XYZ file of C-alpha atoms in Angstrom:
227
model
C 4.796 22.988 -28.167
C 4.228 20.568 -26.199
C 1.085 19.041 -24.548
C 0.371 17.285 -21.444
C 0.810 13.660 -22.709
C 4.452 14.933 -23.649
C 5.461 16.711 -20.564
C 8.441 15.711 -19.364
C 9.138 15.734 -15.319
C 10.580 19.365 -15.564
C 7.447 20.268 -17.313
C 5.225 18.936 -14.599
C 7.443 20.525 -11.962
C 7.100 23.664 -13.348
C 3.232 23.284 -13.735
C 2.958 22.466 -9.978
C 5.201 25.483 -9.137
C 7.691 22.967 -7.239
C 11.179 21.862 -7.068
C 12.001 18.081 -6.569
C 12.464 18.707 -2.736
C 8.747 19.754 -2.627
C 7.324 16.489 -4.259
C 6.212 13.534 -1.506
C 7.765 10.123 -1.796
C 4.187 9.048 -1.370
C 0.593 10.031 -1.879
C -2.477 8.975 -0.361
C -5.472 9.085 -2.920
C -8.754 9.211 -0.843
C -11.926 8.529 -2.853
C -14.862 10.348 -1.438
C -17.402 12.698 -2.190
C -17.225 14.788 0.831
C -13.792 16.432 1.149
C -13.940 19.394 3.450
C -13.544 17.430 6.687
C -10.692 14.946 5.008
C -8.336 17.924 4.123
C -9.073 19.828 7.386
C -8.007 16.521 9.304
C -5.068 15.813 7.071
C -3.995 19.711 7.084
C -3.764 19.108 10.948
C -1.800 16.102 10.441
C 0.255 17.503 7.819
C 1.138 20.974 9.347
C 4.662 20.812 9.471
C 5.883 22.522 6.458
C 2.654 22.192 4.766
C 2.247 23.003 0.770
C -1.222 23.119 -0.699
C -0.469 22.886 -4.432
C -4.351 22.407 -5.490
C -7.453 22.874 -3.899
C -7.722 19.393 -2.852
C -4.571 18.563 -2.114
C -2.096 19.129 1.270
C 1.252 18.237 1.360
C 3.470 18.123 4.535
C 5.863 16.406 6.884
C 4.565 13.559 9.256
C 7.279 12.108 11.343
C 9.961 13.481 9.434
C 8.448 12.095 6.069
C 7.064 14.100 3.580
C 3.410 12.870 2.309
C 1.214 13.925 0.429
C -2.794 13.850 0.490
C -5.559 14.408 -2.213
C -9.321 14.118 -1.578
C -10.695 12.693 -5.071
C -13.920 11.731 -6.798
C -13.885 9.789 -9.533
C -11.308 8.546 -12.234
C -10.636 11.961 -13.750
C -9.990 13.472 -10.390
C -7.528 10.489 -9.519
C -5.836 10.631 -12.593
C -5.302 14.510 -12.441
C -3.490 13.629 -9.136
C -1.531 10.765 -9.774
C -0.323 11.346 -13.494
C 1.182 15.025 -12.252
C 2.623 14.012 -9.034
C 4.005 10.410 -10.509
C 5.421 12.074 -13.308
C 7.159 15.009 -11.031
C 8.470 12.305 -9.035
C 6.068 10.444 -6.311
C 6.893 6.498 -5.801
C 3.863 5.480 -3.955
C 0.523 6.078 -4.440
C -2.083 4.375 -1.552
C -5.715 4.645 -2.920
C -8.061 4.990 -0.039
C -11.285 5.566 0.152
C -14.798 3.403 0.149
C -16.415 0.282 -1.909
C -19.299 -1.399 -1.703
C -19.283 -4.948 -0.892
C -19.979 -7.930 -3.349
C -19.138 -10.947 -1.159
C -20.257 -11.849 2.016
C -16.089 -12.410 3.074
C -15.960 -9.021 3.319
C -17.411 -7.299 6.457
C -17.545 -3.609 7.948
C -14.689 -2.629 9.485
C -12.351 -4.252 7.601
C -9.527 -3.123 5.537
C -9.765 -4.349 2.301
C -6.426 -4.932 0.527
C -6.664 -4.813 -3.161
C -4.997 -7.294 -4.975
C -5.892 -6.171 -8.622
C -8.857 -3.783 -9.938
C -11.107 -4.280 -12.968
C -10.708 -1.570 -15.146
C -14.519 -0.418 -16.252
C -13.787 3.461 -14.885
C -13.053 5.235 -18.116
C -9.823 6.248 -17.170
C -7.476 3.552 -16.871
C -7.949 2.003 -20.450
C -6.100 4.775 -21.517
C -2.958 4.471 -19.934
C -3.247 0.089 -20.233
C -5.193 0.064 -23.513
C -4.485 -3.658 -23.849
C -5.725 -4.814 -20.586
C -9.135 -5.195 -18.607
C -7.595 -5.481 -15.428
C -4.694 -3.781 -13.296
C -2.585 -5.553 -10.220
C -1.836 -3.948 -7.257
C 1.859 -3.329 -6.382
C 2.560 -7.298 -4.963
C 5.379 -6.403 -2.304
C 3.175 -3.626 -0.941
C 0.088 -5.790 -0.935
C 2.481 -8.153 1.541
C 3.509 -5.285 3.641
C -0.404 -4.632 4.082
C -1.327 -7.545 5.183
C 1.995 -7.921 7.397
C 1.180 -4.589 9.106
C -2.898 -5.697 9.521
C -1.412 -8.909 11.314
C 1.122 -6.902 13.367
C -1.741 -4.345 14.484
C -4.349 -6.819 14.907
C -6.587 -5.107 12.259
C -9.488 -6.911 10.810
C -8.835 -7.164 7.268
C -9.741 -9.128 3.882
C -7.685 -9.567 0.667
C -9.918 -9.325 -2.863
C -10.172 -7.927 -5.770
C -13.090 -4.622 -7.068
C -14.003 -3.362 -10.019
C -13.858 0.399 -10.874
C -16.930 1.799 -12.488
C -17.507 5.659 -13.471
C -21.387 5.694 -12.799
C -22.518 4.344 -9.559
C -25.971 5.401 -9.876
C -26.504 3.113 -12.806
C -25.463 0.229 -10.934
C -28.334 -2.617 -10.618
C -28.865 -5.662 -8.567
C -27.918 -7.608 -12.256
C -24.769 -6.046 -12.314
C -24.115 -6.677 -8.902
C -24.547 -10.251 -9.332
C -22.605 -10.369 -12.152
C -19.496 -8.594 -10.496
C -20.166 -10.884 -7.592
C -20.193 -13.948 -9.503
C -16.746 -12.950 -11.390
C -15.387 -12.870 -8.318
C -14.725 -9.356 -6.850
C -15.000 -8.463 -3.648
C -16.102 -4.611 -3.979
C -16.782 -2.160 -6.264
C -15.490 1.667 -5.941
C -14.812 4.226 -8.716
C -11.099 5.021 -8.457
C -8.902 2.026 -7.680
C -8.317 1.130 -11.017
C -7.546 4.673 -12.221
C -4.618 4.856 -9.715
C -3.020 1.334 -10.422
C -3.248 1.941 -13.928
C -1.551 5.463 -13.813
C 0.941 4.315 -11.384
C 2.050 1.485 -13.675
C 2.272 3.756 -16.820
C 4.727 5.910 -15.042
C 6.343 3.011 -13.259
C 5.218 3.408 -10.079
C 3.755 1.540 -6.928
C 0.072 1.563 -5.582
C -2.103 -0.456 -3.986
C -5.909 0.118 -2.612
C -6.621 0.067 0.799
C -10.759 0.527 0.961
C -13.346 0.432 3.707
C -16.849 -0.733 3.066
C -19.621 1.996 2.592
C -22.575 -0.378 1.782
C -22.773 -4.002 1.198
C -24.825 -4.393 -1.891
C -24.910 -8.262 -1.558
C -26.387 -7.746 1.929
C -29.028 -5.714 0.364
C -27.187 -2.350 2.091
C -26.936 0.602 -0.137
C -25.131 4.179 1.453
C -28.727 5.344 1.343
C -30.614 2.364 3.461
C -29.218 -0.055 6.033
C -29.919 -3.326 7.636
C -29.669 -4.377 11.620
C -26.207 -5.987 10.740
C -24.490 -2.694 9.848
C -24.396 -0.364 12.763
């Protein structure tokens, strides 16, 4: 008998009810509570040859490229997607979603290109037990910067810290993270980067601000600069 940590590629393909050709080369892992609208949108984008392997996941073809999308919330959900599909053959994971701003250098509307993530999410430490920070794939970071420059998109570059208990955040925590050089705080990026690194896959985080904590904004209250 084998348990999950001992599964090889063939066991994960069997668990997913798939074969190699059904596994996408790249996967968007989106961190957000409201999953329904996101799944509808991506199901429409990937409607060609679409496959729904899990309740929060759609895989299909976009411009003749097979892409996966999963809506996750928190480290355990991100782990389940990145681990299973990474082990089954996906090579690149793109963590998208939202973060709280920890510096005035990042603005609403920016794409935050994550260079590395602090591992306080509760899952990444199991994959990289001797680390407390995990880096994004450097080549993908450079690609993202070049793409934003080419398209004229507003972007920032920085580090995030990933936690598992957003509702326990305090002003003291936020100030400490900011003082330690973090640009944002989220719940999934460290997880995705760590699992991908453990499996020798590439990963990057591309986030937007949901709130700007150092400006006094929360997801429940906004000031005049938000709109």
